[in-house]
CSV table of C-alpha atoms in Angstrom, one decimal:
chain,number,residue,atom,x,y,z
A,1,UNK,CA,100.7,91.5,130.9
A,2,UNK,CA,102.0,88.3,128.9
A,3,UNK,CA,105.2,86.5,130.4
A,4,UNK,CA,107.4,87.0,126.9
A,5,UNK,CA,106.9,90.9,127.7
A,6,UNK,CA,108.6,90.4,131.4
A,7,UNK,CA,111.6,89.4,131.0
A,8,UNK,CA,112.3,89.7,134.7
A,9,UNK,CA,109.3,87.9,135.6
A,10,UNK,CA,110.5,85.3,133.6
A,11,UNK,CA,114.0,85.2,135.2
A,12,UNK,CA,111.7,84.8,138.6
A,13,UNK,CA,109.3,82.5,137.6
A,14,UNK,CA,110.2,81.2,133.9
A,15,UNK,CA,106.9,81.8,133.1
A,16,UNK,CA,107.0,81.2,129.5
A,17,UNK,CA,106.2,77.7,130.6
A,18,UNK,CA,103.5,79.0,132.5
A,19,UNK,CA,101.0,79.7,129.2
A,20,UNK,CA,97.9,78.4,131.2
A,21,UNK,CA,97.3,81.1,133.3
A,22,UNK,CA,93.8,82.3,133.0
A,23,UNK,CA,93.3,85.8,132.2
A,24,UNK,CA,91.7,86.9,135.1
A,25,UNK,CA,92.8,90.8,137.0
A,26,UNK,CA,93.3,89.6,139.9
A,27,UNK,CA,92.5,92.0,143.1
A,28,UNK,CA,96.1,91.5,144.1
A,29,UNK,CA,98.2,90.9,140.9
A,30,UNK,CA,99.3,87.3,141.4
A,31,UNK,CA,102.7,87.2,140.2
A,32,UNK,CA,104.4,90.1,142.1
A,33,UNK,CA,102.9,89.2,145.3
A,34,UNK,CA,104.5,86.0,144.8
A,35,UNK,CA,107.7,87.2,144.1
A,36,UNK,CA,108.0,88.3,148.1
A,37,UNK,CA,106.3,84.6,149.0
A,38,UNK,CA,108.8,83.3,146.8
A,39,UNK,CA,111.8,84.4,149.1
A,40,UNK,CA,110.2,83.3,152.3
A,41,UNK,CA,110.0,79.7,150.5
A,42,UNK,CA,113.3,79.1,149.7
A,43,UNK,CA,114.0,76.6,152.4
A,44,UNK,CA,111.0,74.4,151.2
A,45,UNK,CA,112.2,74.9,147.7
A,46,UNK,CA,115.2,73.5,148.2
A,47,UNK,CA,114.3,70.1,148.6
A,48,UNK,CA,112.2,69.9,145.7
A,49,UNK,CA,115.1,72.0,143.6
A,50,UNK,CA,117.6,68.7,144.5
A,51,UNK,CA,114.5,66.6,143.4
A,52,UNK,CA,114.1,68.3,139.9
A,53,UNK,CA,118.2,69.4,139.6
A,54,UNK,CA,119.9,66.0,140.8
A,55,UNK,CA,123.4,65.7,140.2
A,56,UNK,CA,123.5,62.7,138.3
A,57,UNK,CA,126.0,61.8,135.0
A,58,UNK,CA,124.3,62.3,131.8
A,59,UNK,CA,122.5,59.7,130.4
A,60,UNK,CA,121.9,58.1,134.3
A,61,UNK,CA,118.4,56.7,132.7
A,62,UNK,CA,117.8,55.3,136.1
A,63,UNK,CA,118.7,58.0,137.9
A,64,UNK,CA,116.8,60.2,136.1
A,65,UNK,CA,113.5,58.2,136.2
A,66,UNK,CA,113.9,57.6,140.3
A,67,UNK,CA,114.7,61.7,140.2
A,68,UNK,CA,111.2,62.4,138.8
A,69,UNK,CA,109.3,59.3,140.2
A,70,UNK,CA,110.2,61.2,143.6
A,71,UNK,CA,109.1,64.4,142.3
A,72,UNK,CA,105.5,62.6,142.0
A,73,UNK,CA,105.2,61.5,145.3
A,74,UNK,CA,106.3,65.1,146.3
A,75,UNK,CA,103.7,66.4,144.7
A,76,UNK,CA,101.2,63.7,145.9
A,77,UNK,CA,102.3,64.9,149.6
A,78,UNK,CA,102.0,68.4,149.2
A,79,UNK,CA,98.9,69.1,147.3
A,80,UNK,CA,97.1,65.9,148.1
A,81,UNK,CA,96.9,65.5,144.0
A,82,UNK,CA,98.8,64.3,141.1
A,83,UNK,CA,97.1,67.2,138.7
A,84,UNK,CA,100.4,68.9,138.8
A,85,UNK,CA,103.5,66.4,138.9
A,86,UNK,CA,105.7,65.2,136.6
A,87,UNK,CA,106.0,61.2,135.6
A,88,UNK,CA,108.9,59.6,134.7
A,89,UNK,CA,106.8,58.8,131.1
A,90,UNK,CA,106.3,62.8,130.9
A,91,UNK,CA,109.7,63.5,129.3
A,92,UNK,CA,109.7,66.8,131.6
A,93,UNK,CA,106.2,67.5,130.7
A,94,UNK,CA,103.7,68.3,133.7
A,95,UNK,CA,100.3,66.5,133.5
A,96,UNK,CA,97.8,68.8,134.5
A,97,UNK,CA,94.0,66.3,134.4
A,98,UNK,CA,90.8,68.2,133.3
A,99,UNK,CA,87.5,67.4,135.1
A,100,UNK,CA,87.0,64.8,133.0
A,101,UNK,CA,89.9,63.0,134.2
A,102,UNK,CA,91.7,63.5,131.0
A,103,UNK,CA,95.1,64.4,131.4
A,104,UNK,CA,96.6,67.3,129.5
A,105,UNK,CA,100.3,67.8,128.7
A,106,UNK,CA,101.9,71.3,129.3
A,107,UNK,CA,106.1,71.6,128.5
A,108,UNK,CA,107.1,72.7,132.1
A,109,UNK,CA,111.4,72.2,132.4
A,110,UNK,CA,112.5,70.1,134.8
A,111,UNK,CA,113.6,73.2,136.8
A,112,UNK,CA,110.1,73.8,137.8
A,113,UNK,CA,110.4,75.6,141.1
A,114,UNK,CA,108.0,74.4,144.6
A,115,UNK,CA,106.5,77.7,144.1
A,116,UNK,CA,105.8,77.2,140.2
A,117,UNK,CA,104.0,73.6,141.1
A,118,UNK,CA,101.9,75.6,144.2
A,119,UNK,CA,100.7,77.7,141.6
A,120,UNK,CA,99.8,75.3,138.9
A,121,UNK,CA,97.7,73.8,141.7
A,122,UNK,CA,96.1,77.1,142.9
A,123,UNK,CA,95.1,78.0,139.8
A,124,UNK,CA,94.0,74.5,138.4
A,125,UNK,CA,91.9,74.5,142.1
A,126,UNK,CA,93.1,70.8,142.6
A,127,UNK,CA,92.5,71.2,146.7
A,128,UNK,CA,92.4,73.0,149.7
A,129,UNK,CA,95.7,75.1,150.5
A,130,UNK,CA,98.3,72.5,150.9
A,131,UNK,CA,100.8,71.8,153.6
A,132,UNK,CA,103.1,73.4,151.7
A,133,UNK,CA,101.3,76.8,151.3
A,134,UNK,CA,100.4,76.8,154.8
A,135,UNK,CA,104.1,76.4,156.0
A,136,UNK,CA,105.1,79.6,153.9
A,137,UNK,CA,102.4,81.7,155.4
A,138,UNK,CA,101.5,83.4,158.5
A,139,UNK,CA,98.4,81.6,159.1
A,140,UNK,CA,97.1,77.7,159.0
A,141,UNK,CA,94.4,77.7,156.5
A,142,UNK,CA,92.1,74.6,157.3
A,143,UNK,CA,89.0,73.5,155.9
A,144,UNK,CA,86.6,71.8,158.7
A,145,UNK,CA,83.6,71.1,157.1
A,146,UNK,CA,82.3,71.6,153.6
A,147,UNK,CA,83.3,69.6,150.6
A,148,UNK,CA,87.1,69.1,150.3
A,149,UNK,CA,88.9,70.7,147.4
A,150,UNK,CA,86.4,73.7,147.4
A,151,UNK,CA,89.4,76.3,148.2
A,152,UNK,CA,92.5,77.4,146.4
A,153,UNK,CA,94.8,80.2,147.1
A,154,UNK,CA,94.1,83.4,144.9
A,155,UNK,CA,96.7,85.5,146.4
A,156,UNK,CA,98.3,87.0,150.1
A,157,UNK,CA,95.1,87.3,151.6
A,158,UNK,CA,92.5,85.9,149.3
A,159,UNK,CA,91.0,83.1,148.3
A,160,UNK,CA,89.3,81.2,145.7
A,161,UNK,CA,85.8,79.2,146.6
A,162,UNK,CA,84.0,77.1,144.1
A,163,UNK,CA,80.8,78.6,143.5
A,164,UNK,CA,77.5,76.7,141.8
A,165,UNK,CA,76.0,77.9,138.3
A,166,UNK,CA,73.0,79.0,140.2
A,167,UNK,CA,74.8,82.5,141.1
A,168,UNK,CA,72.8,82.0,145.2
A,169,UNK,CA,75.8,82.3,146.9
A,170,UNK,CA,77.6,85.1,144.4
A,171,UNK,CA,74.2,87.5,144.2
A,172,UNK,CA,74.4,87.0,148.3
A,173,UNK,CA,77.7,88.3,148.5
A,174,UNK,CA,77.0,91.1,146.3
A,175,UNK,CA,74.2,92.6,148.2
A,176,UNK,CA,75.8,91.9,151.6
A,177,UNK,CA,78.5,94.1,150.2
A,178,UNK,CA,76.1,97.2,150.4
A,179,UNK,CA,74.5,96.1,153.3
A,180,UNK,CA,74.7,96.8,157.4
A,181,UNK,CA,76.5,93.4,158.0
A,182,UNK,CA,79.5,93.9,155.1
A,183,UNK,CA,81.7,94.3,158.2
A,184,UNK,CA,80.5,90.7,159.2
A,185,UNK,CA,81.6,89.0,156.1
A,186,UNK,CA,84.5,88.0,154.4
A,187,UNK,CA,84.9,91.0,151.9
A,188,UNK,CA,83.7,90.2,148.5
A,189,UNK,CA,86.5,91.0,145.4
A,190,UNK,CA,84.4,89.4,142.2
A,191,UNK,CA,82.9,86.3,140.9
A,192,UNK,CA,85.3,84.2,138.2
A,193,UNK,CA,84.4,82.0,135.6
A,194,UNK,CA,87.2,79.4,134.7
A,195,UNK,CA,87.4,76.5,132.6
A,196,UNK,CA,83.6,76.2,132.6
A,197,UNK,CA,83.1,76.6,136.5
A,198,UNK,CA,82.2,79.2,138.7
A,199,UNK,CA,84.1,80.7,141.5
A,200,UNK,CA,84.0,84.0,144.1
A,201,UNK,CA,87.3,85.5,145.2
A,202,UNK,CA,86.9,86.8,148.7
A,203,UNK,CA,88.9,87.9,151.7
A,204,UNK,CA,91.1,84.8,153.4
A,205,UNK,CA,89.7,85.6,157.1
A,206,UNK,CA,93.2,84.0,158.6
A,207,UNK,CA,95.5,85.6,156.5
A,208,UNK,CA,96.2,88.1,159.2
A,209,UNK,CA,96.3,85.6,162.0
A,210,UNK,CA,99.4,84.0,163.3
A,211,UNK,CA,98.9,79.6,164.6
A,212,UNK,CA,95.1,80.7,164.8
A,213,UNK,CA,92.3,78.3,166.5
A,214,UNK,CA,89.3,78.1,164.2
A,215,UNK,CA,86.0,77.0,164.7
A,216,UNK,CA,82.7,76.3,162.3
A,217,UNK,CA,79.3,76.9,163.9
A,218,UNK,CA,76.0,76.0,161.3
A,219,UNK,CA,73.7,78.2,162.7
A,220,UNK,CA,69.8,78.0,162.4
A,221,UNK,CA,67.0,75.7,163.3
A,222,UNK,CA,66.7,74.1,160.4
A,223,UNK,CA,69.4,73.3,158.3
A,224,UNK,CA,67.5,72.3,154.7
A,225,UNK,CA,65.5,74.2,152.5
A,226,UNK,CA,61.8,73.6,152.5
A,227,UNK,CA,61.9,72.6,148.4
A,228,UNK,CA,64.1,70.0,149.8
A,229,UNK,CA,61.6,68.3,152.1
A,230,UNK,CA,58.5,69.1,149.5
A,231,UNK,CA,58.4,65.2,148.2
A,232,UNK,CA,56.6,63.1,151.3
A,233,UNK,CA,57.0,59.8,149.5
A,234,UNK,CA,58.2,57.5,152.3
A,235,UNK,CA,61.8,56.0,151.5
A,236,UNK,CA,63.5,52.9,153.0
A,237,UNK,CA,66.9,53.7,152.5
A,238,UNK,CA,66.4,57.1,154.8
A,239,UNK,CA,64.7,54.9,157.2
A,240,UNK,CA,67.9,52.6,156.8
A,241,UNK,CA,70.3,55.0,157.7
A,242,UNK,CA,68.4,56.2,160.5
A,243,UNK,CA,68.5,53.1,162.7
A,244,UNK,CA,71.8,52.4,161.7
A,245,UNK,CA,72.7,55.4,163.8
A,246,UNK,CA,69.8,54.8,166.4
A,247,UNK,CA,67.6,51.8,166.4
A,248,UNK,CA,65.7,52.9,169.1
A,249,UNK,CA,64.7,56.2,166.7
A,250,UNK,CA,61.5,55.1,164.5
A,251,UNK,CA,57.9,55.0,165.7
A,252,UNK,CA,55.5,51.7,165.7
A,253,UNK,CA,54.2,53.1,162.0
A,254,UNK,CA,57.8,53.5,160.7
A,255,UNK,CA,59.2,49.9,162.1
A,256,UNK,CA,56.0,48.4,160.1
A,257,UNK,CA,56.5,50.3,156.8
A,258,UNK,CA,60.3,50.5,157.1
A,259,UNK,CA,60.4,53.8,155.5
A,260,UNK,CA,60.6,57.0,156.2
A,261,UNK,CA,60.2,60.9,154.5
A,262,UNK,CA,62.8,63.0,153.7
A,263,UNK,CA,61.5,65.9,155.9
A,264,UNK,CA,61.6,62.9,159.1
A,265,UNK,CA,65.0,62.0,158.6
A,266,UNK,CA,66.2,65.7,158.3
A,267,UNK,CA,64.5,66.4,161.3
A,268,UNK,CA,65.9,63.2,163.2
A,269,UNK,CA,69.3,64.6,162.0
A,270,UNK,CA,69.2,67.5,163.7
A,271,UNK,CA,67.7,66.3,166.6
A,272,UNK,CA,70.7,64.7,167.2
A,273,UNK,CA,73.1,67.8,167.4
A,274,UNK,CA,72.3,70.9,169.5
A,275,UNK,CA,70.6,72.5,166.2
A,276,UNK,CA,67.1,71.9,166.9
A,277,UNK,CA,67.1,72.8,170.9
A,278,UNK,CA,70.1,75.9,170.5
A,279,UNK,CA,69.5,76.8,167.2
A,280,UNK,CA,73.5,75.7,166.3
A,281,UNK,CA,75.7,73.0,166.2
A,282,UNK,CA,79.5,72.9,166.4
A,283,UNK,CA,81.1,71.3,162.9
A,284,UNK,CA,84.5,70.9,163.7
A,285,UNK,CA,87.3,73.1,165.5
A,286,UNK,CA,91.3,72.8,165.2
A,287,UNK,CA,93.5,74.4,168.0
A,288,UNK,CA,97.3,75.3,167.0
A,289,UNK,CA,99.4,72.1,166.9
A,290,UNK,CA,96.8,69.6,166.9
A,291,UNK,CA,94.6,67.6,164.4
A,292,UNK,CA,91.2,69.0,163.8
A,293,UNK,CA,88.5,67.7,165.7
A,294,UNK,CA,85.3,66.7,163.0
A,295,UNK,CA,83.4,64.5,164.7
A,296,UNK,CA,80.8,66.8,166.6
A,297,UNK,CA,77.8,66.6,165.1
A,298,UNK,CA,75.9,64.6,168.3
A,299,UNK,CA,77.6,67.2,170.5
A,300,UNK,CA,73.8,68.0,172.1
A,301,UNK,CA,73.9,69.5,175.6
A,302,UNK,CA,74.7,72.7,176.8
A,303,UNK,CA,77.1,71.3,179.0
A,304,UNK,CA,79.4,69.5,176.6
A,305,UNK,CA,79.3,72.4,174.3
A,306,UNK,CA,80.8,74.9,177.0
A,307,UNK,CA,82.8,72.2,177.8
A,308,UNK,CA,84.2,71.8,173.8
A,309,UNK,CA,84.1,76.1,173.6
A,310,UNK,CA,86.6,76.3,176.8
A,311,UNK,CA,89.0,73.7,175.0
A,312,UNK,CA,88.9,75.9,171.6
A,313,UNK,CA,89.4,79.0,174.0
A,314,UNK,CA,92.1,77.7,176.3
A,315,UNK,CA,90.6,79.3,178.8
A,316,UNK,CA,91.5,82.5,177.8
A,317,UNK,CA,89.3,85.2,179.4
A,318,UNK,CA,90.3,88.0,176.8
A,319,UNK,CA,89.7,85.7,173.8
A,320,UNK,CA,85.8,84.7,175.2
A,321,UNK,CA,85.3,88.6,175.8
A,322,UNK,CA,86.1,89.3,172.5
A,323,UNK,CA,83.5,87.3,171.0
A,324,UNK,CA,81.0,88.0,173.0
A,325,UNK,CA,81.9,91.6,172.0
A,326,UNK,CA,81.6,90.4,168.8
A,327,UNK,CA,78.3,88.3,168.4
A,328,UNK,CA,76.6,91.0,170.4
A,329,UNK,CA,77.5,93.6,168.0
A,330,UNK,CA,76.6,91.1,165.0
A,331,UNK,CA,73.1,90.6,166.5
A,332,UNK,CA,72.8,94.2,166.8
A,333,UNK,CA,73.6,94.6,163.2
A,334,UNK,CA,71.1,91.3,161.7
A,335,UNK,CA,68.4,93.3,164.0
A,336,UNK,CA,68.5,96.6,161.7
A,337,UNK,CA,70.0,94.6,158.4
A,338,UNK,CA,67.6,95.0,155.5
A,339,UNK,CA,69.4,91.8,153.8
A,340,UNK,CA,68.8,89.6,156.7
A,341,UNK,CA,65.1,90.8,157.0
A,342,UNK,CA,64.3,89.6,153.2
A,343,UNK,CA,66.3,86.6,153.0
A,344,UNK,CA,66.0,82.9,154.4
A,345,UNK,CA,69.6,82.5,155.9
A,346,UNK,CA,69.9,78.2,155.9
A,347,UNK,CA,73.2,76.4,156.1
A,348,UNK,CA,75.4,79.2,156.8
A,349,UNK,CA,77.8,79.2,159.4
A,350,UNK,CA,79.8,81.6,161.9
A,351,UNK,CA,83.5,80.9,161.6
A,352,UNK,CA,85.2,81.9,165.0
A,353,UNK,CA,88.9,82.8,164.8
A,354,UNK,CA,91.6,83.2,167.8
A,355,UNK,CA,95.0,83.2,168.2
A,356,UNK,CA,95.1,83.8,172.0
A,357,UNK,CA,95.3,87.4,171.4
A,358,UNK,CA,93.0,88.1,169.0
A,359,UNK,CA,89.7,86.8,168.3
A,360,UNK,CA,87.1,87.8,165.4
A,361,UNK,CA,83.8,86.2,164.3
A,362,UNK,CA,82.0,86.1,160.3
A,363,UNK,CA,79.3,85.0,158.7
A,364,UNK,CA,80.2,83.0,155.7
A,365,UNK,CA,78.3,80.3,153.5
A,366,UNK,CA,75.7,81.8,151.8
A,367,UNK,CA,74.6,78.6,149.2
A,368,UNK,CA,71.7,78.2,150.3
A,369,UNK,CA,70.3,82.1,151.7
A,370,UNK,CA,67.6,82.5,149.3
A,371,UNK,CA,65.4,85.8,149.0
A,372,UNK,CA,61.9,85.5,150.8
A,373,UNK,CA,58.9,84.7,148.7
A,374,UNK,CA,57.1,87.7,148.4
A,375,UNK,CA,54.4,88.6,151.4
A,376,UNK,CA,56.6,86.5,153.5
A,377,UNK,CA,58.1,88.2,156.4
A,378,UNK,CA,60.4,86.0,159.2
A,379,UNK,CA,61.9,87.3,162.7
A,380,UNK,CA,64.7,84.5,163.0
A,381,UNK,CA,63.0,83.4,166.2
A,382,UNK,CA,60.0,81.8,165.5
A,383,UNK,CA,59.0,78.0,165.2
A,384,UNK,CA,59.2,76.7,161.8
A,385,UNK,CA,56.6,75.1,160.3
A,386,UNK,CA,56.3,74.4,156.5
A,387,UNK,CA,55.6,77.6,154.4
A,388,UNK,CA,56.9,79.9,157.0
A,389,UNK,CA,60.4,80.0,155.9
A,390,UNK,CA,61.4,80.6,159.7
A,391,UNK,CA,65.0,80.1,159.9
A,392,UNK,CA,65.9,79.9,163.8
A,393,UNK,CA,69.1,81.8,163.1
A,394,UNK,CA,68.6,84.4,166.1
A,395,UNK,CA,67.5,81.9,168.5
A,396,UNK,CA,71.0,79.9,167.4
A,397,UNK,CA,73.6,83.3,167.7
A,398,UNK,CA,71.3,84.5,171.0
A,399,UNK,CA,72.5,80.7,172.1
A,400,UNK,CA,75.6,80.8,171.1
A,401,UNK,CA,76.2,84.5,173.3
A,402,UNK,CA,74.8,82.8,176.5
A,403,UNK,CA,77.2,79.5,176.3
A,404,UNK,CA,80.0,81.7,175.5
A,405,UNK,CA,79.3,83.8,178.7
A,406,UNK,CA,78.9,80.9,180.4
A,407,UNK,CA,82.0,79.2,179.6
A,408,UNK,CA,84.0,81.6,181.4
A,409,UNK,CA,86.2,80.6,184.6
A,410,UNK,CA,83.6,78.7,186.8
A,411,UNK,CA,83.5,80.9,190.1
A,412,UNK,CA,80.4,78.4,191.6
A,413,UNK,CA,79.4,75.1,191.0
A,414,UNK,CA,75.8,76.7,190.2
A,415,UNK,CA,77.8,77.7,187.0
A,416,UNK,CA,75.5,76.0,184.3
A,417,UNK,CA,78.3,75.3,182.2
C-alpha cells in the first residue's frame, strides 16, 4: 500500500512526503499501529508543532531561520542525531545522512509532525529508541551494554537490531524458533535487508512492562571465541592496556618482554569480573527513575554481587521468586534443548526484567553462538581448554540461581550474601 492510494493515511501522516519508506511487510503494519501512538503523543507534539508552525509575519526571515534552527536542536535532543532535522539552509527540506556521511535531501513540509521525525529516525536506524519514544510508551526501552545505535523501533512491541552479513546471529534465531528454549527468547518475526545492511525484527521484551528494572548478565566462562585467541604473537599494546588497569598484573617474563598474547589479556579480562570464578558477570542494570548503572565489569565477589542483585530487586521477595522460578525452568529446558547441545553459546546474555510485580528472564545475543565442530560434544560445565569449545554457560546460570536465592531477606548473619 502506496501513501497517494490512502488518502486518509495521508491526512494522518502526509505521507506523500514520506516516499522513503522501505518496502518491507512489517509483522505489525507500521502505519496504523501508529495512528493509535499518534494520539497518545499529542502533548509531546505540540511543542515541536509551535516549533515547525510559528506564528510569525510573512517574510520574518529571521524568525523563520531561529524557527528551524530550534527545530535542529530538537531533534539533536530527542534522537541523539541530526539524520532527521531540518537546517535553516534546508529550505524545508529534511536531511537524512547515508552511511557515508553524505547527506541526502528529502522535500518533508515544514508541518512535519514529532511522530513523522520519530519515524524517519526509526526507519533510517539513526539510534537507540529515543527519549521521546520512550515517553509515549508503556515501557523504558534502554540499551546497557552493546554498541550504541544498534536498536530502532519497528513497531508496538517490536524491534529492529542490526545484524552482521555473516547471518550467525539470524540462522540462531531461526532454529531457536523450533527449538525447546523458543519460550526463552525474544520471538523471532524475520531478517531485513535495508539500504545494504542487515537487520532481525524480533519481539521488544519490555513492551508489555510498565517503569521496568532491567538488567544484562554475559553469561559463560569464556567470553571470546577460540579463532579469536588462535594468533599467539605477543603484542605490547595488549600488555599496555593491561597494566594500565593493574600494574601489579604481568609476570617476571611479561615485565621483560613488555608484551603479551591475545588469549592472556582476554583471560586477564575476565579475571577481573566474576566470569571466570561464577561463570557470569553483571553488564549494567537501570532501576525506574534513575540513570543506568554501566560500570560493573570488576564487580567480582559473591558478596557484592548479591549486594548489586538486592538493589535491582528492591528487596522484593515476589520479584526474586520469580526468577528463580524462571532460571530454574530455563536450565531445565538448555538440559533437554537439542540447540544448546550442538552449539558453542559465547557472548550472550540473560536480560532480567521487573517491574515490582512482574519479573521475566531471556536469553538474547546470539552473534557469536556458533554450531559445534563436528565430533565435538560440550556439557556447559566443564573447564575450557583450547579445542574443547567448553562454554561455562551452565556453571554461570547454576551461579546465577544460587546468588539469587541467596539475596533474599538475610534471616542470619551466616547468610553468605
Amino acid at each position: 500500500m502506496t501513501a497517494s492510494k490512502n488518502t486518509e493515511m495521508e491526512g494522518a501522516f502526509g505521507l506523500v512526503a514520506l516516499t522513503d519508506f522501505p518496502p518491507i511487510q512489517y509483522s505489525c503494519f507500521f502505519v496504523p499501529c501508529m495512528v493509535e501512538a499518534a494520539k497518545k503523543a499529542d502533548s509531546q507534539a505540540a511543542e515541536l508543532s509551535n516549533i515547525l508552525r510559528p506564528k510569525e509575519k510573512e517574510g520574518d526571515i529571521s524568525k523563520k531561520l531561529h524557527s528551524r534552527s530550534k527545530v535542529h536542536q530538537f531533534a539533536r535532543n530527542a534522537f541523539g542525531s541530526s539524520k532527521a532535522s531540518v537546517s535553516s539552509k534546508s529550505n524545508g527540506n529534511v536531511e537524512v545522512t547515508e552511511g557515508n556521511g553524505d547527506p541526502q535531501r528529502t522535500t518533508v513540509p515544514d508541518h512535519l509532525t514529532l511522530l513523522q521525525l520519530l519515524a524517519l529516525n526509526a526507519l533510517d536506524l539513526t539510534a537507540p529508541a529515543s527519549n521521546v519514544l520512550l515517553k509515549n510508551r508503556l515501557n523504558n526501552w534502554v540499551q546497557l551494554s552493546g554498541h550504541e545505535g544498534s536498536f530502532a523501533p519497528a513497531g508496538p512491541g517490536t524491534i529492529w537490531k542490526k545484524s552482521s552479513p555473516d547471518r550467525v546471529e539470524i540462522e540462531a534465531y531461526q532454529k531457536l524458533m523450533k527449538d525447546t528454549l523458543a519460550s526463552m527468547v525474544p520471538h523471532f518475526y524475520k531478517d531485513v535487508q535495508y539500504n545494504g545492511e542487515y537487520f532481525i525484527e524480533m519481539q521488544d521484551l519490555l513492551y508489555n512492562f510498565k517503569n521496568p528494572a532491567v538488567m544484562d548478565i554475559k553469561m559463560g566462562t569464556r567470553t571470546f571465541l577460540e579463532s579469536e585467541v588462535e594468533n599467539t604473537k605477543a603484542r605490547t599494546d595488549l600488555y599496555e592496556k593491561m597494566v594500565k588497569v593493574d600494574p601489579t598484573a604481568p609476570t617476571p617474563e611479561e615485565l621483560e618482554t613488555k608484551a603479551i598474547t591475545k588469549l592472556r589479556y582476554m583471560q586477564f579480562r575476565e579475571h577481573l569480573s566474576s566470569s571466570a570464578e561464577l561463570g557470569f558477570r553483571i553488564e549494567g542494570f537501570k532501576v525506574h527513575g534513575e540513570e543506568p548503572t554501566k560500570d560493573l565489569k570488576m564487580l567480582r565477589s559473591k558478596e557484592d554481587i548479591c549486594k548489586t542483585m538486592r538493589q535491582f530487586l528492591n528487596e522484593s521477595e515476589k520479584v526474586r521468586l520469580q526468577l528463580v522460578a524462571r532460571l530454574q525452568n530455563l536450565r531445565t529446558k538448555l538440559e533437554k534443548s537439542p540447540f544448546f547441545r550442538q552449539h558453542e553459546v559465547i557472548g550472550s546474555s540473560i536480560l532480567i526484567i521487573h517491574d515490582g510485580k512482574r519479573a521475566g528472564a531471556w536469553m538474547i545475543d546470539f552473534a557469536k553462538t556458533l554450531p559445534l565442530p563436528e565430533g565435538v560434544t560440550v556439557d556447559h560445565r566443564s573447564k575450557w581448554n583450547h579445542g574443547n569449545h567448553e562454554d561455562g554457560y551452565l556453571t554461570g546460570l547454576d551461579n546465577l540461581i544460587m546468588v539469587l536465592k541467596e539475596s533474599g531477606k538475610v534471616k542470619n548473619k551466616s547468610s553468605a550474601c
